[in-house]
Amino acid sequence: GEERVGDFEGAFAQAPVTLDERYTTADESHAMMEPHATIAAWDGDKVTLWTSNQMIGWGHGSLAKILGVPKENVRLDSPYVGGGFGGKLFVRADAVLAALAAKAVKRPVKVALTRPLIANNTTHRPATIQRVRIGATKDGTITAIAHESTSGNLPDGDPETAVSQTKLLYAGANRLTAMKLAHLDLPEGNAMRAPGEAPGLMVLEVAMDEMAEKLGMDPVEFRIRNDTQVDPQDPKRPFSKRDLVGCLRLGAETFGWAKRNPRPGQVRDGQWLVGHGMAAAFRNNMVLKSGARVRLDGDGTVTVETDMTDIGTGSYTIIAQTAAEMMGVTLDRVVVRLGDSAFPVSSGSGGQFGANSSTAGVYAACVKLREAVAQRLGINSEDAVFADGQVRAGNRAVPLGEA
């Protein structure tokens, strides 16, 4: 699709200084350490799959539909994931084949994809062809900016969202962003490690550097000159908080930016050439619904259950920390169980929404548990203090396990 603000073509044509460049990025594979792999076992008309998947809630429903069985007859268990990077957001051939084969031979079956099969039968980040045009006044104020991207995918697929960050990062009254899709009968293109942002921001920031060079302007100051405190696509919508300028100034000061030699190839460390560069970046803050179950046992152990996954990002740790802080116990008193479709549905891992969403669900469950504990002890929940394995209110202190 195409989005426009103002008259880009007119402003670009009138700009004293312009840039019009094309850039390409290659197809990329996730290359996670652990391949897509599943063990499936049937028990009557119910099937359990021990698999490697980032989004248990999504996969649970998808497998039930593919296998033609009720959702309650399918269980996914993925307590540890050896890397995903977006490549395991959805169930793939390993899970389907393992389930079908296990049913056919009436015994557990394991399917693990080889590296060539991962590249050819799962997903990847599509290559892009991008064009960036920037028009500015001689003092470096951007008056026109356009970012267009073409990528390939299956006929029912989506384009790589390489232009999304350009909509928000820099000011410019006249704007054009566009994404085009070429239908290709090649492996599916889908989410991979900051989909859109990785290839798109790289191209935008290279273009900003090249434009700064044309202007004879410091790249940091060029970006600061074109900071915006409102959505450039909708100036009536301000950012709640945005301190790109502060980040740029602090980074420049910390790295001695002012002392650098801006001419390439002029600084050496022995046989090595030393360069100084900079770029800005941001990531949208996505939040999804996320559920959790928190249980307090008689010995004071707090158990957290959620179908959230850990893809090497530390979900076990941050969820344990959240529960420990909320319930006033040490980490060794918290048991975290993840990745089982029998547990409450969470946000899953992806899009950088996993940490804040899943811990918010655990926090909310702990709030309810604290209220239940306080009610059982006859304490006003607002007066109850959970600390050092105890519940305190006034002069009264009760061990948490006795609540």
XYZ file of C-alpha atoms in Angstrom:
403
model
C 0.000 0.000 0.000
C 0.896 3.652 -0.334
C 0.561 6.462 2.196
C 0.958 10.162 1.458
C 1.127 13.360 3.471
C 1.299 16.687 1.643
C 2.788 16.951 -1.846
C 5.975 14.915 -1.892
C 6.748 15.250 -5.601
C 6.293 19.000 -5.572
C 8.379 19.557 -2.445
C 11.120 17.213 -3.658
C 11.338 18.993 -7.002
C 11.731 22.367 -5.285
C 14.232 21.241 -2.622
C 17.704 22.852 -2.971
C 19.440 19.635 -1.893
C 18.138 16.173 -2.820
C 19.042 12.518 -2.538
C 17.581 9.701 -4.665
C 19.151 6.300 -4.067
C 18.277 2.619 -4.341
C 19.396 -0.062 -1.884
C 19.021 -3.839 -1.737
C 18.993 -6.379 1.074
C 19.333 -10.134 0.656
C 17.136 -13.076 1.605
C 18.031 -14.154 5.140
C 17.464 -17.372 7.118
C 16.827 -17.457 10.870
C 19.545 -20.090 11.405
C 18.558 -20.809 15.006
C 20.765 -23.318 16.824
C 17.964 -25.839 17.375
C 16.134 -26.966 14.229
C 12.369 -27.322 14.021
C 11.729 -30.614 15.836
C 8.747 -32.456 17.346
C 7.966 -35.699 19.131
C 4.298 -36.735 18.864
C 2.460 -39.446 20.782
C -1.228 -40.417 20.689
C -3.237 -41.753 23.611
C -6.524 -42.853 22.127
C -7.948 -39.826 20.348
C -5.684 -37.362 22.142
C -2.231 -36.296 20.981
C 0.674 -34.659 22.810
C 3.418 -32.903 20.914
C 6.740 -32.035 22.553
C 7.906 -29.372 20.169
C 9.948 -26.222 19.666
C 7.556 -23.326 19.241
C 7.394 -19.660 20.250
C 3.599 -19.228 20.340
C 1.841 -22.104 22.071
C -1.622 -20.508 21.882
C -1.382 -20.028 18.136
C 0.079 -23.469 17.487
C -2.463 -25.233 19.686
C -5.408 -24.023 17.642
C -3.661 -24.461 14.303
C -2.729 -28.086 14.941
C -6.220 -28.981 16.090
C -7.612 -27.527 12.868
C -5.012 -29.243 10.668
C -5.523 -32.634 12.343
C -9.295 -32.275 12.374
C -9.657 -32.970 16.104
C -11.138 -30.929 18.972
C -8.751 -28.406 20.485
C -9.014 -30.075 23.895
C -7.586 -33.266 22.357
C -4.309 -31.563 21.417
C -1.563 -30.695 23.873
C 1.612 -28.783 23.009
C 4.559 -28.819 25.373
C 7.530 -26.555 24.644
C 9.314 -25.750 27.910
C 12.583 -24.827 26.192
C 13.163 -23.436 22.705
C 16.653 -23.441 21.246
C 16.225 -20.158 19.434
C 13.425 -18.996 17.194
C 13.888 -15.410 15.981
C 10.391 -15.525 14.460
C 10.961 -18.775 12.579
C 8.971 -20.745 15.168
C 6.008 -18.411 15.576
C 3.843 -20.924 13.717
C 3.712 -24.727 13.597
C 5.634 -26.181 10.706
C 5.950 -29.461 8.844
C 7.793 -31.211 11.692
C 4.799 -30.975 14.041
C 2.215 -31.972 11.431
C 4.258 -34.875 10.051
C 5.108 -36.175 13.523
C 1.438 -36.160 14.558
C 0.229 -37.853 11.362
C 3.000 -40.445 11.382
C 2.502 -41.254 15.068
C -1.175 -41.861 14.424
C -0.426 -44.076 11.443
C 2.168 -46.289 13.149
C 0.492 -46.161 16.597
C 3.690 -45.256 18.407
C 5.615 -42.050 19.225
C 7.379 -40.447 16.260
C 10.087 -37.786 16.187
C 10.611 -35.471 13.218
C 13.494 -32.977 13.051
C 14.099 -30.848 9.984
C 17.577 -30.811 8.475
C 19.209 -27.472 7.714
C 18.306 -27.524 3.984
C 14.690 -28.315 4.872
C 14.562 -25.408 7.325
C 15.579 -23.044 4.535
C 13.253 -24.559 1.944
C 10.202 -25.563 3.987
C 9.792 -23.045 6.809
C 10.217 -19.295 6.431
C 12.770 -16.540 5.931
C 13.189 -12.773 5.661
C 12.568 -11.785 2.032
C 15.026 -9.762 -0.009
C 14.100 -6.123 -0.585
C 14.672 -3.459 -3.217
C 14.283 -0.054 -1.592
C 14.305 3.518 -2.854
C 14.775 6.510 -0.552
C 14.353 10.132 -1.641
C 15.045 13.063 0.661
C 14.716 16.751 -0.088
C 16.043 19.400 2.295
C 16.829 23.090 2.594
C 20.486 24.128 2.686
C 20.371 24.342 6.495
C 19.414 20.645 6.667
C 15.670 20.859 7.301
C 13.900 17.966 5.582
C 10.999 19.171 3.435
C 10.273 15.930 1.565
C 10.964 12.288 2.357
C 9.934 9.106 0.543
C 10.692 5.464 1.253
C 9.495 2.725 -1.104
C 10.160 -1.002 -0.769
C 9.500 -4.012 -2.990
C 9.783 -7.578 -1.683
C 8.627 -11.018 -2.774
C 6.346 -13.560 -1.153
C 3.740 -16.217 -1.858
C 0.484 -14.955 -3.399
C -1.277 -14.862 -0.013
C 1.762 -13.453 1.817
C 2.634 -9.962 3.001
C 5.461 -7.647 1.948
C 8.442 -6.976 4.213
C 7.367 -3.904 6.192
C 10.592 -2.016 5.532
C 9.060 1.481 5.433
C 7.256 1.453 8.786
C 9.888 3.257 10.843
C 10.296 5.990 8.230
C 6.728 7.031 9.004
C 7.723 8.028 12.532
C 11.441 8.645 12.912
C 12.066 12.042 11.284
C 10.100 15.196 10.525
C 9.168 16.303 7.006
C 5.920 17.939 5.953
C 5.666 16.112 2.604
C 5.905 12.351 2.790
C 5.468 9.180 0.768
C 5.800 5.575 1.959
C 4.922 2.571 -0.182
C 5.275 -1.215 -0.082
C 4.957 -3.420 -3.138
C 4.697 -7.212 -3.279
C 6.012 -9.425 -6.053
C 4.289 -12.821 -6.098
C 6.976 -15.518 -6.087
C 6.634 -19.297 -5.881
C 9.473 -19.511 -3.373
C 9.604 -20.403 0.344
C 7.380 -18.265 2.542
C 8.549 -14.878 3.745
C 7.553 -14.072 7.319
C 8.707 -12.571 10.608
C 12.420 -12.593 11.374
C 14.363 -10.611 13.973
C 12.643 -7.218 13.940
C 10.670 -7.759 10.719
C 10.700 -4.618 8.615
C 12.842 -2.595 10.999
C 16.081 -4.481 10.364
C 16.285 -3.954 6.577
C 14.243 -0.744 6.548
C 15.992 1.185 9.295
C 19.365 0.204 7.912
C 18.462 1.694 4.540
C 16.906 4.840 6.042
C 19.953 5.500 8.214
C 22.383 4.956 5.345
C 20.350 7.455 3.327
C 20.412 9.944 6.217
C 24.204 9.670 6.388
C 24.516 10.184 2.635
C 22.184 13.183 2.792
C 24.194 14.681 5.651
C 27.328 14.319 3.512
C 25.636 16.110 0.616
C 24.687 18.923 2.974
C 28.170 19.103 4.467
C 26.506 18.578 7.834
C 27.373 16.474 10.879
C 25.199 13.297 10.769
C 24.244 13.667 14.443
C 23.216 17.297 14.023
C 21.287 16.464 10.845
C 19.179 13.976 12.769
C 18.706 16.376 15.680
C 17.638 19.128 13.264
C 14.867 16.831 11.994
C 13.624 15.417 15.281
C 9.868 15.439 15.782
C 7.737 15.407 18.915
C 4.573 14.531 16.979
C 3.615 11.776 14.576
C 4.794 13.118 11.186
C 1.914 11.284 9.505
C -0.583 12.880 11.915
C 0.856 16.040 13.554
C -2.137 16.299 15.901
C -0.921 13.137 17.649
C 2.057 13.866 19.967
C 4.415 11.229 21.314
C 3.821 10.498 24.999
C 7.580 10.528 25.474
C 10.417 10.704 22.965
C 14.001 11.676 23.714
C 15.878 10.808 20.539
C 17.783 14.090 20.785
C 18.940 13.259 24.312
C 20.051 9.793 23.191
C 21.982 11.198 20.249
C 23.741 13.861 22.330
C 24.640 11.404 25.092
C 25.933 8.869 22.579
C 28.000 11.486 20.767
C 29.521 12.687 24.031
C 30.202 9.169 25.307
C 31.943 8.019 22.131
C 33.933 11.213 21.548
C 32.067 11.958 18.335
C 33.298 15.567 18.143
C 36.928 14.405 18.085
C 36.527 11.967 15.201
C 38.094 12.430 11.773
C 35.052 12.511 9.459
C 37.077 11.600 6.364
C 36.973 7.823 5.680
C 40.207 5.834 5.750
C 42.202 8.388 7.730
C 42.461 6.680 11.139
C 44.575 3.560 11.625
C 45.342 1.162 14.442
C 48.316 -0.726 13.096
C 47.115 -2.479 9.954
C 43.471 -1.821 10.788
C 41.411 1.093 9.510
C 39.201 2.573 12.259
C 35.912 4.224 11.380
C 33.336 6.123 13.416
C 29.668 5.880 12.478
C 26.285 6.325 14.075
C 22.654 5.469 13.485
C 19.331 5.974 15.213
C 16.809 3.216 15.801
C 13.579 2.526 17.617
C 11.120 -0.332 18.028
C 7.388 -0.081 18.438
C 6.126 -1.020 21.906
C 3.656 -3.843 21.322
C 1.644 -5.324 24.194
C -0.632 -8.380 23.992
C -3.037 -10.029 26.408
C -1.254 -12.597 28.562
C -2.605 -14.959 31.214
C -0.952 -16.771 34.105
C -1.862 -18.926 37.078
C -0.040 -18.386 40.380
C -0.426 -20.874 43.239
C 0.756 -20.676 46.853
C 1.570 -23.995 48.522
C 1.636 -24.839 52.224
C 5.420 -24.708 52.412
C 5.478 -21.159 51.091
C 6.432 -22.123 47.528
C 4.985 -19.956 44.788
C 4.288 -21.760 41.502
C 3.676 -19.869 38.264
C 2.117 -21.579 35.243
C 1.682 -19.945 31.836
C 2.093 -21.111 28.253
C 4.721 -18.389 27.740
C 7.902 -19.687 26.101
C 11.605 -19.094 26.701
C 13.544 -18.819 23.431
C 16.784 -17.944 25.185
C 15.464 -14.551 26.259
C 15.219 -15.298 29.984
C 11.454 -15.754 30.421
C 11.979 -18.157 33.316
C 14.086 -15.597 35.158
C 11.982 -12.481 34.659
C 8.735 -14.299 35.474
C 10.303 -15.717 38.643
C 11.567 -12.258 39.581
C 8.105 -10.770 39.096
C 6.406 -13.401 41.248
C 9.116 -13.242 43.936
C 8.838 -9.472 44.225
C 5.049 -9.498 44.292
C 4.743 -12.302 46.850
C 7.673 -11.219 49.022
C 9.747 -14.388 48.700
C 13.239 -15.214 47.480
C 13.793 -16.583 43.980
C 14.498 -20.081 45.258
C 10.897 -20.205 46.570
C 9.434 -19.664 43.093
C 8.783 -22.469 40.605
C 8.079 -21.409 37.024
C 6.463 -23.776 34.522
C 6.228 -22.647 30.915
C 5.293 -23.696 27.402
C 2.397 -26.091 28.071
C -0.934 -25.568 26.301
C -2.631 -26.845 29.476
C -1.583 -23.571 31.153
C -3.267 -20.167 30.734
C -2.726 -18.623 27.309
C 0.024 -15.991 27.253
C 1.357 -13.536 24.716
C 4.050 -15.976 23.632
C 7.485 -14.886 22.443
C 7.780 -12.539 19.487
C 7.801 -8.936 18.401
C 9.451 -7.847 21.654
C 6.068 -8.100 23.370
C 6.904 -11.250 25.356
C 8.658 -9.813 28.399
C 6.359 -6.919 29.227
C 3.171 -8.802 28.322
C 3.902 -12.079 30.124
C 5.172 -10.419 33.294
C 2.104 -8.167 33.313
C -0.055 -11.303 33.340
C 1.965 -12.765 36.205
C 1.739 -9.449 38.079
C -2.049 -9.391 37.695
C -2.361 -12.991 38.917
C -0.177 -12.169 41.935
C -2.380 -9.188 42.775
C -5.396 -11.500 42.926
C -3.454 -14.059 44.992
C -2.376 -11.350 47.446
C -5.989 -10.269 47.805
C -7.068 -13.874 48.466
C -4.321 -14.343 51.083
C -5.241 -11.093 52.829
C -8.920 -12.021 52.841
C -8.143 -15.427 54.318
C -6.126 -13.804 57.099
C -8.791 -11.189 57.721
C -6.446 -8.382 56.647
C -7.259 -5.420 54.449
C -5.377 -6.169 51.217
C -4.240 -2.533 50.953
C -2.597 -2.797 54.386
C -0.900 -6.149 53.752
C 2.863 -6.141 53.187
C 4.398 -9.206 51.516
C 8.092 -9.432 52.398
C 10.681 -11.884 53.728
C 8.312 -14.813 53.229
C 5.707 -13.243 55.484
C 2.464 -11.307 55.307
C 2.476 -8.331 57.645
C -0.186 -5.916 58.767
C 0.444 -3.668 61.723
C 2.033 -5.735 64.511
C 0.862 -9.007 62.984
C 3.182 -11.202 60.870
C 2.182 -14.564 59.392
C 4.466 -16.913 57.416
C 3.255 -16.988 53.825
C 2.936 -20.771 53.827
C 0.462 -20.628 56.722
C -1.849 -18.181 54.984
